[in-house]
Short mmCIF file of C-alpha atoms in Angstrom, two decimals:
data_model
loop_
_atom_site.label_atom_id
_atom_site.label_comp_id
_atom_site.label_asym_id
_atom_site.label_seq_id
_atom_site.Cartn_x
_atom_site.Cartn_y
_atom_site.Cartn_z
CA UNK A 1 -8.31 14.81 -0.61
CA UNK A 2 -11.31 12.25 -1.03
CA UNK A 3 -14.60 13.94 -1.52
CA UNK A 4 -17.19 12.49 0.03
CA UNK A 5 -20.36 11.60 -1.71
CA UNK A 6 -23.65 13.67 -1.09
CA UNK A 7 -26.76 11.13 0.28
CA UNK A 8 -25.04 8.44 1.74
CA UNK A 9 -27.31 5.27 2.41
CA UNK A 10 -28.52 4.31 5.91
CA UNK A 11 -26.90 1.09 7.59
CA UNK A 12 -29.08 -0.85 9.04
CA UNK A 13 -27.84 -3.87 10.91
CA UNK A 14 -30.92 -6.61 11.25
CA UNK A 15 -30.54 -8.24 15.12
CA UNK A 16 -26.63 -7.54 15.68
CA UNK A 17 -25.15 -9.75 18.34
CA UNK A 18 -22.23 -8.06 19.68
CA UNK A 19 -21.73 -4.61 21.41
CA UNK A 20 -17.91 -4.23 20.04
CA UNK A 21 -19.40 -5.29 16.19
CA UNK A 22 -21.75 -2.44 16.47
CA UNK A 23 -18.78 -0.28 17.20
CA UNK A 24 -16.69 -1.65 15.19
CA UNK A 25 -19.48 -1.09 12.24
CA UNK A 26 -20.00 3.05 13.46
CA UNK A 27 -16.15 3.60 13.07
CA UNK A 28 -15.77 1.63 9.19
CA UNK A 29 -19.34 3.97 8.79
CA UNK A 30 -17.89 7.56 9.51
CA UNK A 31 -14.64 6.26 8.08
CA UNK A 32 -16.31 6.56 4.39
CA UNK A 33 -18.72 9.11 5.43
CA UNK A 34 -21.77 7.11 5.89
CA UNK A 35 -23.51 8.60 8.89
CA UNK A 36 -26.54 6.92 9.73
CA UNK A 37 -26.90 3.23 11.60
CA UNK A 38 -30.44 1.60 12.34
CA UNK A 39 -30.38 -0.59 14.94
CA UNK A 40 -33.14 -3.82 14.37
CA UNK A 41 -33.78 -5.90 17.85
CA UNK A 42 -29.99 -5.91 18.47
CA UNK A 43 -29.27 -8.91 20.71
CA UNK A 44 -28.27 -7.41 23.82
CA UNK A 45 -30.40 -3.87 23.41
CA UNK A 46 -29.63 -0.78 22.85
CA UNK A 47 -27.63 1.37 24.06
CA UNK A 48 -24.64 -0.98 24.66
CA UNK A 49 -21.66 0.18 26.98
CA UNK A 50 -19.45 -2.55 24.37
CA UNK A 51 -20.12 -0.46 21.23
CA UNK A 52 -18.16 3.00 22.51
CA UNK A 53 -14.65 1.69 23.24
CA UNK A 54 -14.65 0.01 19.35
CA UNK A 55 -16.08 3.09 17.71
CA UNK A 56 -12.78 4.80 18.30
CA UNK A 57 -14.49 8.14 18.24
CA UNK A 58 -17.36 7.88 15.78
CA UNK A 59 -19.57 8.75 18.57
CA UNK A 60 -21.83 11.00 16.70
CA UNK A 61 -22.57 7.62 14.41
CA UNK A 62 -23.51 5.74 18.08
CA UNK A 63 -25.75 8.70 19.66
CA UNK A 64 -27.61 9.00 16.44
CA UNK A 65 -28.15 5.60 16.18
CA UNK A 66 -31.99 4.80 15.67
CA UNK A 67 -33.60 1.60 17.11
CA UNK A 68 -36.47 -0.13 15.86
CA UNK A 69 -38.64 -3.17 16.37
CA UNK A 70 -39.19 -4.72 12.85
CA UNK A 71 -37.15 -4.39 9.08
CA UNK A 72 -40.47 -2.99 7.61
CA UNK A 73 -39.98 0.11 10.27
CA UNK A 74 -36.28 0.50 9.91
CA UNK A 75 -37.16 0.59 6.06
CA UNK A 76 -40.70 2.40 5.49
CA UNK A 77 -38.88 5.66 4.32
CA UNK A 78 -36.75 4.22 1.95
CA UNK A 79 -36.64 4.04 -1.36
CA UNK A 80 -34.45 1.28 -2.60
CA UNK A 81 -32.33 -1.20 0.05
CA UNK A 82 -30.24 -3.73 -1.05
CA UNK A 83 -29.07 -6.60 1.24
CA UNK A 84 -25.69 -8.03 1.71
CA UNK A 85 -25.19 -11.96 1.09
CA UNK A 86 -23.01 -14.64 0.62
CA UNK A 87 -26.20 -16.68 -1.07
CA UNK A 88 -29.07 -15.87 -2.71
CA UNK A 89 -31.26 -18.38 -0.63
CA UNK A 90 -33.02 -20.06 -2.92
CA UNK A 91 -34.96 -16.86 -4.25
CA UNK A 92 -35.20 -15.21 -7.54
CA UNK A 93 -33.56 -11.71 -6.74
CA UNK A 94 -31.24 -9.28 -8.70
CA UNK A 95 -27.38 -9.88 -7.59
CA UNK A 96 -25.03 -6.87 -7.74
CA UNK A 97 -21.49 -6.51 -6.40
CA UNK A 98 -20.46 -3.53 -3.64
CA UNK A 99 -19.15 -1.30 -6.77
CA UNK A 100 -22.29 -1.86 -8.37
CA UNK A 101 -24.25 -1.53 -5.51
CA UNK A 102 -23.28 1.74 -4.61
CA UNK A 103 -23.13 3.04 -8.29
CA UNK A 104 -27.00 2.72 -8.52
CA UNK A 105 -27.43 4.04 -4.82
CA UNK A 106 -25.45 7.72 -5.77
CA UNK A 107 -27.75 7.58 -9.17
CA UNK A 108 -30.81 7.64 -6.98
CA UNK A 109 -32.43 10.14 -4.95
CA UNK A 110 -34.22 9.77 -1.83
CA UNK A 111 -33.47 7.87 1.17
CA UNK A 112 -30.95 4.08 0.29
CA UNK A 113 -30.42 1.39 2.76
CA UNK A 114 -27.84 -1.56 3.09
CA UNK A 115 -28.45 -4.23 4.99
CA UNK A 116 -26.35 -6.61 7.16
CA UNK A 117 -27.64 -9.51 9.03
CA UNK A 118 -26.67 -11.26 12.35
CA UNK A 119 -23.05 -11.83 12.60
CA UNK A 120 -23.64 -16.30 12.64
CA UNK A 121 -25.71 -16.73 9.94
CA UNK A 122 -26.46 -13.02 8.27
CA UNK A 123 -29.53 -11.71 6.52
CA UNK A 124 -32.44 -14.95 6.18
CA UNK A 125 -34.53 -15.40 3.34
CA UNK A 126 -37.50 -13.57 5.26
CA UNK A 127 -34.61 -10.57 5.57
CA UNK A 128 -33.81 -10.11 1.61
CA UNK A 129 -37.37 -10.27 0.84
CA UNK A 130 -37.37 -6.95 1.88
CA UNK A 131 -34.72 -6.35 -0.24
CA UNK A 132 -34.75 -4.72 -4.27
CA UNK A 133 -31.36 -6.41 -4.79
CA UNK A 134 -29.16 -8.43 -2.99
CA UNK A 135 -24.94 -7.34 -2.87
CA UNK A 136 -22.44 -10.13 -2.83
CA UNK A 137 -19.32 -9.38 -1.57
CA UNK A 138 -16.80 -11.35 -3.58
CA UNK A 139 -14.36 -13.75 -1.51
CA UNK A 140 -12.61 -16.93 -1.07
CA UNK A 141 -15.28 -19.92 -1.74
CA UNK A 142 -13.76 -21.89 0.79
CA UNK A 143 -13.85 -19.12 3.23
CA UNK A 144 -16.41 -16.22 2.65
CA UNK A 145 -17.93 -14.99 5.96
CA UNK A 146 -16.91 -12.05 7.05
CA UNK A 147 -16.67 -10.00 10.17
CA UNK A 148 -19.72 -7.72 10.26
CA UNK A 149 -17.99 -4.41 10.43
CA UNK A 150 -15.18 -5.09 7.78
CA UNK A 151 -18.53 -6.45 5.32
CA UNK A 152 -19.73 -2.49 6.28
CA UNK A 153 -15.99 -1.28 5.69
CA UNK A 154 -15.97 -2.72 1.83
CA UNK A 155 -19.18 -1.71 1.16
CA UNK A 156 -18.26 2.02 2.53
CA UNK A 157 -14.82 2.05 0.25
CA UNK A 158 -17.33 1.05 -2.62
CA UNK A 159 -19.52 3.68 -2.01
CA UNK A 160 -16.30 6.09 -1.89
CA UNK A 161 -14.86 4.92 -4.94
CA UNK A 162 -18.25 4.50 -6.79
CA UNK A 163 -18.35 8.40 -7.23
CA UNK A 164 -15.30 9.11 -8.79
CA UNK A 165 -12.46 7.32 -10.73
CA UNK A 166 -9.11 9.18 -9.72
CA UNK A 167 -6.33 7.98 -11.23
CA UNK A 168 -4.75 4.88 -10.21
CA UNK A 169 -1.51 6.34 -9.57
CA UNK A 170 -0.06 9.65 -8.98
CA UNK A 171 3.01 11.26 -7.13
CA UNK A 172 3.10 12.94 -4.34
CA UNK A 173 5.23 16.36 -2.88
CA UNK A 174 7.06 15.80 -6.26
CA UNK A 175 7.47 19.01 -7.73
CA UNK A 176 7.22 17.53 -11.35
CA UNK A 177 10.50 16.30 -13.21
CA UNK A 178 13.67 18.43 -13.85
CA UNK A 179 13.89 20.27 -16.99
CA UNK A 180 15.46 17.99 -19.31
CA UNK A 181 18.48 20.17 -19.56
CA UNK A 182 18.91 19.66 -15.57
CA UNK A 183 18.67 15.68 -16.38
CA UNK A 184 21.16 16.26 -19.33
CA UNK A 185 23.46 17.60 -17.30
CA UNK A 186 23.51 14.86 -14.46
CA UNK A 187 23.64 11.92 -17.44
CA UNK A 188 26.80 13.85 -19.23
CA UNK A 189 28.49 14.57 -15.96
CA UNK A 190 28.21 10.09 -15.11
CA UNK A 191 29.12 9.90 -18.69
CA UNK A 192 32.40 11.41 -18.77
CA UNK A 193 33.29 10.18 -15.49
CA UNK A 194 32.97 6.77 -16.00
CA UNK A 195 34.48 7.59 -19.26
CA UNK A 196 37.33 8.70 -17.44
CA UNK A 197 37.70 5.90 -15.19
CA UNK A 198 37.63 3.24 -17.96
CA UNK A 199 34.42 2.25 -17.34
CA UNK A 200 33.45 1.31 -20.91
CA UNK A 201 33.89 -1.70 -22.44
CA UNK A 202 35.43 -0.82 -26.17
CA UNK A 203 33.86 -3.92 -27.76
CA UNK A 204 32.05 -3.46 -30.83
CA UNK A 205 28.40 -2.27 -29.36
CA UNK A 206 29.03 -2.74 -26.12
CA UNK A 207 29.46 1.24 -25.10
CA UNK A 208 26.51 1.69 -27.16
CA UNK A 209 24.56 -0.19 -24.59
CA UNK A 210 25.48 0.81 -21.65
CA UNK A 211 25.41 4.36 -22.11
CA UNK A 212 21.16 3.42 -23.84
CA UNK A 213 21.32 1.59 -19.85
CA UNK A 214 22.50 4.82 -18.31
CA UNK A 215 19.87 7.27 -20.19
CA UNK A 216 17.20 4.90 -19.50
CA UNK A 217 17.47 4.44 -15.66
CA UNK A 218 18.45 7.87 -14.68
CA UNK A 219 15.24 8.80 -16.99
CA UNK A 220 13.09 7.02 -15.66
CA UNK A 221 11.85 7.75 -12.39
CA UNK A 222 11.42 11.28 -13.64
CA UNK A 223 13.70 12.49 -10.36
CA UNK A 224 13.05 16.14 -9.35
CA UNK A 225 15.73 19.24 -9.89
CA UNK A 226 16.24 18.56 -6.45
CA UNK A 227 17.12 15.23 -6.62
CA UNK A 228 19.02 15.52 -10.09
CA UNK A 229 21.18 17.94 -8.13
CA UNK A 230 21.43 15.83 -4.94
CA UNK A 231 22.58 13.01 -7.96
CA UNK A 232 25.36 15.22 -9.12
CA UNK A 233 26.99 15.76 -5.34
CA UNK A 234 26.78 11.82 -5.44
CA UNK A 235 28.58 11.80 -8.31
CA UNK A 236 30.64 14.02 -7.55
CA UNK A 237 31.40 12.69 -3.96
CA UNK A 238 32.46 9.08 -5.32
CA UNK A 239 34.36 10.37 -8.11
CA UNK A 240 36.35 12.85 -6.06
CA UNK A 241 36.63 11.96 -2.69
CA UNK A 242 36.90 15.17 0.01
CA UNK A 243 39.66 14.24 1.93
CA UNK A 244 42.21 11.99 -0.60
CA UNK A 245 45.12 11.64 1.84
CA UNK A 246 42.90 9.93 4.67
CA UNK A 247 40.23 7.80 3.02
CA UNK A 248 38.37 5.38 5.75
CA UNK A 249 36.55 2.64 5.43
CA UNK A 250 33.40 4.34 7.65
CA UNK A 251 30.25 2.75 8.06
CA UNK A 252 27.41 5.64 7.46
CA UNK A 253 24.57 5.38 10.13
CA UNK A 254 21.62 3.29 9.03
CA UNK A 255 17.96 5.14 9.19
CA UNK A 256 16.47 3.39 12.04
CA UNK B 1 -18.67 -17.97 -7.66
CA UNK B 2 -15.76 -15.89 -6.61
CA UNK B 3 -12.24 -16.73 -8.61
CA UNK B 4 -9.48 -15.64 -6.56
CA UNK B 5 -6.62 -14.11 -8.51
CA UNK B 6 -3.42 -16.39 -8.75
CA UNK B 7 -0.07 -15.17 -6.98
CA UNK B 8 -1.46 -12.73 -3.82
CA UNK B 9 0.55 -10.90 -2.30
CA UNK B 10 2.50 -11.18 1.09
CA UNK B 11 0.59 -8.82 3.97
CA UNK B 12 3.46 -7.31 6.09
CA UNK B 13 2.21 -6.05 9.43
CA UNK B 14 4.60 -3.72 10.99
CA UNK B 15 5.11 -3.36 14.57
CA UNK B 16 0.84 -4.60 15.35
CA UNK B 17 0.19 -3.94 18.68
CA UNK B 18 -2.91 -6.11 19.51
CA UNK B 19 -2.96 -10.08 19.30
CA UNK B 20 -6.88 -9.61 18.78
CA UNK B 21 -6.19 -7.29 15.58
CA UNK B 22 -3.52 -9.97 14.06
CA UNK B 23 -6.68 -12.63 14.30
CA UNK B 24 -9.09 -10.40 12.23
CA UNK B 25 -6.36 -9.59 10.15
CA UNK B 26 -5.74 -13.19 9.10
CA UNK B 27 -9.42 -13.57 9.03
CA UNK B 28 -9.71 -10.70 6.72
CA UNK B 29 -6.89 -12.27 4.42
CA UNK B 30 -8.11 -15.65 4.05
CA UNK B 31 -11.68 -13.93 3.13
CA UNK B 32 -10.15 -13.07 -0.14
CA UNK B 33 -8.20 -15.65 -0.57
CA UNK B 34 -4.42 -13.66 1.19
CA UNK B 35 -3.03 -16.59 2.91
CA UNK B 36 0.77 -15.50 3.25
CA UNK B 37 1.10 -13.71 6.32
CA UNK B 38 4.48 -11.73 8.06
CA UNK B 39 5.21 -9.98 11.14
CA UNK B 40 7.75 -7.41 11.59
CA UNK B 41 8.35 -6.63 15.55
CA UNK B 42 4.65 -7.54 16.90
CA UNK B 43 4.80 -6.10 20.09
CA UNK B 44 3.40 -8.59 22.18
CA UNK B 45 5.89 -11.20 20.58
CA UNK B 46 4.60 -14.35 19.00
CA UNK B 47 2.74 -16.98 18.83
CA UNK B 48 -0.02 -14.98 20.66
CA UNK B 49 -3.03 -16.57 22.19
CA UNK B 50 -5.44 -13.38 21.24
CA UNK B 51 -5.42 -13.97 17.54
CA UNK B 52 -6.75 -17.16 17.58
CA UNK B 53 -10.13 -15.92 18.46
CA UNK B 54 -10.77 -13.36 16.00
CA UNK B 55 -9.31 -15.65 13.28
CA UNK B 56 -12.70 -17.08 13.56
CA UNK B 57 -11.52 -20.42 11.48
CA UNK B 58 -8.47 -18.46 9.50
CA UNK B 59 -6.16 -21.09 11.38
CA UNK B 60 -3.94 -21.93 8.53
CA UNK B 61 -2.71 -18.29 7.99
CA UNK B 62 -1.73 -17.94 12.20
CA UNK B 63 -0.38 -20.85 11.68
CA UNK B 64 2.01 -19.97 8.55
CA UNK B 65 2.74 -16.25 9.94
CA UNK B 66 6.53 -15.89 9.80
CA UNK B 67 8.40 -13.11 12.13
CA UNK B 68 10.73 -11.02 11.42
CA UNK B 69 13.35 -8.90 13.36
CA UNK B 70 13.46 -6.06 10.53
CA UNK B 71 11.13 -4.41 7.48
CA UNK B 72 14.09 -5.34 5.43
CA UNK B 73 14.36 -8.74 6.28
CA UNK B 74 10.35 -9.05 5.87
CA UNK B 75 10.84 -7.44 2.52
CA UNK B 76 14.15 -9.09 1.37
CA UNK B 77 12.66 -11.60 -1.20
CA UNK B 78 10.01 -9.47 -2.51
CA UNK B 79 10.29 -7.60 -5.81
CA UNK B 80 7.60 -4.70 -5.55
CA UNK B 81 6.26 -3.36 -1.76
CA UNK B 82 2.99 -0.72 -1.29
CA UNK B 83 2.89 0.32 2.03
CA UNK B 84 -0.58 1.88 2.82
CA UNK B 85 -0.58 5.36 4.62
CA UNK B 86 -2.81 8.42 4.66
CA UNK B 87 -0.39 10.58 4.61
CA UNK B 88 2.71 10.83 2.45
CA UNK B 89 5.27 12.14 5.55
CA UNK B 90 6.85 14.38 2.90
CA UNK B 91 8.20 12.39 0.41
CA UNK B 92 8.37 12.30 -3.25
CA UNK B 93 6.41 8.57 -3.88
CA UNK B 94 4.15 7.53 -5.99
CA UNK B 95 0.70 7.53 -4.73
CA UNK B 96 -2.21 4.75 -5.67
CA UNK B 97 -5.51 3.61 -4.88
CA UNK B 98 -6.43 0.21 -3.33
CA UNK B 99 -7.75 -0.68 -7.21
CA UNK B 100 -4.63 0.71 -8.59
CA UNK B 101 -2.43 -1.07 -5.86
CA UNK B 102 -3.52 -4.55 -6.57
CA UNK B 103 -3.83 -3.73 -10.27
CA UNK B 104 -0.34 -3.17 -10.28
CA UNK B 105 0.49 -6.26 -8.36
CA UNK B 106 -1.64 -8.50 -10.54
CA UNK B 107 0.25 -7.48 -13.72
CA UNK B 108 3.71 -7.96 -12.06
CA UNK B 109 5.85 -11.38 -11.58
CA UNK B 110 7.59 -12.30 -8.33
CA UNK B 111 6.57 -11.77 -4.59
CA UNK B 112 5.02 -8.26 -3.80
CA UNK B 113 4.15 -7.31 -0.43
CA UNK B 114 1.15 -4.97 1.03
CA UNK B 115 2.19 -3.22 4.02
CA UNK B 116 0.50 -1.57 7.24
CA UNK B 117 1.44 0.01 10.52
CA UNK B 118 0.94 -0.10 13.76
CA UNK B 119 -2.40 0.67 14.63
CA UNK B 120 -1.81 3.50 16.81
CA UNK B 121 0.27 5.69 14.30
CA UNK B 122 0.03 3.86 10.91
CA UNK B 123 3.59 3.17 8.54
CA UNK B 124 6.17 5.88 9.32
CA UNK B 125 8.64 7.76 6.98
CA UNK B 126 11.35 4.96 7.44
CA UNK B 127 9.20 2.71 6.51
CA UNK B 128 7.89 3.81 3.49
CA UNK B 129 10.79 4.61 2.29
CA UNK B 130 11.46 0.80 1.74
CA UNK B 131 8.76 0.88 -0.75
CA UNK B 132 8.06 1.40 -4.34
CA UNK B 133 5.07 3.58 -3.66
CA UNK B 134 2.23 4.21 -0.96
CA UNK B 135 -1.55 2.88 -1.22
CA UNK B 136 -3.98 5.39 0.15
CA UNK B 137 -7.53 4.49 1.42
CA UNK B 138 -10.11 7.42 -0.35
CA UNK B 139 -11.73 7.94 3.52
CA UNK B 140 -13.49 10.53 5.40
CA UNK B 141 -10.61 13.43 5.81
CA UNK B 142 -12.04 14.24 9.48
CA UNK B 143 -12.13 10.74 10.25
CA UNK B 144 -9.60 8.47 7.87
CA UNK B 145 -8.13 6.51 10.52
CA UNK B 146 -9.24 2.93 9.31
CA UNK B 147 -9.38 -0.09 12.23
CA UNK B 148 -6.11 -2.06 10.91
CA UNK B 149 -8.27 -5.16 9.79
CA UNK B 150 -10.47 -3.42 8.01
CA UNK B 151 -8.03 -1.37 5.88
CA UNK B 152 -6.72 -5.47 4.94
CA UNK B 153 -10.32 -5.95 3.90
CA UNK B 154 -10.60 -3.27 1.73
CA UNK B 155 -7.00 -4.22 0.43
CA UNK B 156 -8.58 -7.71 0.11
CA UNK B 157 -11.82 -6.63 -1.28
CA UNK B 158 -9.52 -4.39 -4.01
CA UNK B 159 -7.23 -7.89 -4.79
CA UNK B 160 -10.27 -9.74 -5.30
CA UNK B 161 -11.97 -6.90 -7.84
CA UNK B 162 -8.67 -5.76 -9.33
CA UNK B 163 -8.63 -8.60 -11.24
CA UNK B 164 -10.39 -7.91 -14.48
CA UNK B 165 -9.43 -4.12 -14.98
CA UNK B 166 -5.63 -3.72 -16.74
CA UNK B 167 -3.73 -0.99 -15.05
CA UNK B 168 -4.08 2.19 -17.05
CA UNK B 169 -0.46 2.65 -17.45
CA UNK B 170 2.08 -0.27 -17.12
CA UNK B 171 5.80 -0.61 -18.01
CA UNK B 172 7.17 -2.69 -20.95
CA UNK B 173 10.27 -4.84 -21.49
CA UNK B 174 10.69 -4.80 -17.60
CA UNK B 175 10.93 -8.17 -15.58
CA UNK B 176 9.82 -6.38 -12.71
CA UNK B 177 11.59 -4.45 -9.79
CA UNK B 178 14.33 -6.75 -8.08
CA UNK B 179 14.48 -8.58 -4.99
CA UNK B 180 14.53 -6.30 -2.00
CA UNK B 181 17.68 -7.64 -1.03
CA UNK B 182 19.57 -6.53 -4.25
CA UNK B 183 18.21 -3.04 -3.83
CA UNK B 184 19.70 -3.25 -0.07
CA UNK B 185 22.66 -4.31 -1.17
CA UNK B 186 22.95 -1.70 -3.92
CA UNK B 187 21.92 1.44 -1.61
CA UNK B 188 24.79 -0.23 1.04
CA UNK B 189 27.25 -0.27 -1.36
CA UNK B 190 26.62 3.69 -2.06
CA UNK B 191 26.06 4.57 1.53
CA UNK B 192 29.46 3.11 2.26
CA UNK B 193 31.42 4.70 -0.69
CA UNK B 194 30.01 7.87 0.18
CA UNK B 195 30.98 7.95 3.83
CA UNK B 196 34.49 6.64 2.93
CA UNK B 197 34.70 9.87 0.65
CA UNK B 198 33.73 11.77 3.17
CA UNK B 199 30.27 12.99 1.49
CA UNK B 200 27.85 12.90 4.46
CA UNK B 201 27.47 16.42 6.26
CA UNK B 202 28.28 16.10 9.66
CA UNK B 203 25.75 18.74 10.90
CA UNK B 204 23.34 17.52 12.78
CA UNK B 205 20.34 15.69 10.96
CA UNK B 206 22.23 16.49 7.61
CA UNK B 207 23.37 12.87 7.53
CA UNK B 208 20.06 11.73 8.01
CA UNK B 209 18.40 13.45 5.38
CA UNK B 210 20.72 12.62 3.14
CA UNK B 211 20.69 9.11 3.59
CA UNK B 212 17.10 9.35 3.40
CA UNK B 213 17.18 11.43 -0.18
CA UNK B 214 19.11 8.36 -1.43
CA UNK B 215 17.28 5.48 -0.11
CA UNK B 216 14.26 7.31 -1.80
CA UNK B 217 15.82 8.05 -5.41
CA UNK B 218 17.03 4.63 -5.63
CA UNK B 219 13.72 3.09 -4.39
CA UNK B 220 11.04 4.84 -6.40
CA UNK B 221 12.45 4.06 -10.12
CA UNK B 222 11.91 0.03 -9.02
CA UNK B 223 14.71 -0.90 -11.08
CA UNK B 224 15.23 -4.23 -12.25
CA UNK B 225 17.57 -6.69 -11.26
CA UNK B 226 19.80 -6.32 -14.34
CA UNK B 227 19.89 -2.24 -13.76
CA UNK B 228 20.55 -2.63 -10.14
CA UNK B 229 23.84 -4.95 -11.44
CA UNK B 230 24.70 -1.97 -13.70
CA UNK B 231 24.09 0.60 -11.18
CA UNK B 232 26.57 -1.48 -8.62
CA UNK B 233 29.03 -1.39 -11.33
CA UNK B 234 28.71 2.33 -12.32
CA UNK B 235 29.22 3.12 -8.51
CA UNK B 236 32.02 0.63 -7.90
CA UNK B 237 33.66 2.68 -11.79
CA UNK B 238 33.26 6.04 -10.14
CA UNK B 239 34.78 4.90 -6.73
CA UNK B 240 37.93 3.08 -8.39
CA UNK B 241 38.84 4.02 -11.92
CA UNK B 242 39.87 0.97 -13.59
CA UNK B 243 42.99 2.60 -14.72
CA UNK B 244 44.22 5.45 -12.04
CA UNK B 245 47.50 6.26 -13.55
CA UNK B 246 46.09 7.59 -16.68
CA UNK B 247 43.01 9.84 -16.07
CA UNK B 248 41.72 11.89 -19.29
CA UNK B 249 38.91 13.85 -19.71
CA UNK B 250 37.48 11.57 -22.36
CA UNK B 251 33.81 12.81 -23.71
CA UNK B 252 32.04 9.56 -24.58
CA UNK B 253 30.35 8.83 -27.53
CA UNK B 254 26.22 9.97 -27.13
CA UNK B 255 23.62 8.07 -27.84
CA UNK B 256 21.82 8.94 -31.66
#
């Protein structure tokens, strides 16, 4: 279960163009628990009939949405805003990536802001001025403008992730591995099986190997005592077939 | 300047319902540098005149989508699939993050494949059982549904990033999981050997579940090409004893 962190930054989007991007923006928002949007001198006004259907039910993001005439008002209570873009136009300003951006944003107290400009050309010059920092997303060289809200959906997944490192990988409804007796068991029982059926190849070394083989791939995946049971009736099923007089060559239904 | 990592991975869209979605999807892609795109049952068929639009200049990656009839068939060449999910539709799988995902798929050889659902209700049980573990988005849990272009954003975003930062935990001597198509072939060969022996439960749903239990053990341990050879030929041992006159309980040698 993600845990959300505590002061999330306002969004502010500086003259937005389209109804359905503002939308689009309030879902990617509430997705990562980022709950407030300031509108500056969207294109069409505000409100905008386009922006419910694409919030997908991040409604509370669009009613609380605040709308104001100039960046200096959408900003005057915060305390550190950082713009998003491609370039730095032409300016001296401190570049940090989303991860990075969002790091120093949980360090801080008081009210944060991130910034995204017009959908056709994003924030101007006169835009990041306003700006401490300036976030780059990183992206294709040849093809690095993004769509408004998925720039806002990054940035929200950094500001997730920025909190906490989980581990990279970890297994689910798995009740941990069978005790290695249980495993044991299963690896002898294919051992003297294939044993039986001449499944060995007596050259020099050879057994050697493929019994290492065996060990290793039935260790492995670390199955459950579940699963090393389930193994065993497979075993056991091929081995000794239920019905020997009337064997069939029956095609199992596929999972759909 | 951005350098995008070499060898990206396929994105596998299965069953999209909206021609507007597969546009900013392919948009989204090209962004960070994702150009190979696949489509598994879109259900407005294709070519489809709405994804042009929200490509928004990603024409080369509409243009290069290939279709597919089946998951499997999408998957067949590919050596190691993450299918993203919020949920884990009770099933013992291995669970990442987007970080650890692309991670993962940066240290690995061979075709690997990033896969998402329909938008309405996301990858289902069948489906992830055809891969080697699920990719969860850290979201908002009362409001983790992502848009379906912007969870391929943050995928992106997480391809791009992953880059620099070795996996935590990797595997060694291993060539990578084989091609999808091997693994088919192997859980086939099982399936049908089983049914012949008359293993499968006839009860209703029994035959499903089980079928399910063993598409999952043999799926999860990503075994290589060479085990998945050995495994055929362990089944095939089992099944037919090389010498059926002469059965003996024969207790093979262990491994020191």
């Amino acid at each position: 279960m993600t845990t959300l962190p505590p002061n999330p930054p306002a969004i502010i989007l500086v003259r937005p163009q389209l109804g359905m991007n503002i939308g689009a923006v309030a879902r990617a928002m509430l997705n990562f628990g980022l709950t407030e949007l300031r509108l500056v001198q969207p294109r069409d006004g505000w409100p905008n009939p386009e922006a419910g259907p694409s919030a997908a039910g991040a409604d509370s993001v669009i009613e609380g949405a605040r709308l104001f005439d100039s960046l200096a008002d959408a900003i005057a209570d915060c305390t550190f805003t950082i713009g998003t873009a491609q370039t730095t136009r032409d300016m001296v300003r401190r570049v940090t990536s989303p991860a990075g951006a969002t790091a120093e944003m949980q360090a801080l107290p008081g009210k944060t802001a991130l910034l995204f400009g017009p959908e056709r050309t994003g924030l101007v010059r006169d835009d990041l001025l306003h700006c401490h920092a300036i976030c780059t997303i990183p992206s294709n060289p040849d093809f690095g403008s993004l769509n408004l809200a998925q720039a806002v959906a990054v940035l929200g997944y950094a500001w997730v992730t920025a909190m906490q490192s989980p581990p990279p990988s970890w297994m689910v409804n798995h009740d941990g591995p069978a005790a290695q007796h249980e495993l044991a068991g299963l690896i002898a029982a294919v051992e003297t099986q294939l044993a039986n059926n001449g499944f060995f190849n007596p050259a020099p070394g050879k057994t050697e190997t493929a019994l290492s083989m065996l060990r290793n791939v039935l260790t492995r995946p670390g199955f459950t005592g579940a699963e090393v049971q389930f193994l065993r009736g497979v075993v056991r099923s091929l081995a000794e077939p239920r019905n020997t007089g009337s064997r069939q060559l029956v095609q199992p239904p596929r999972p759909s």
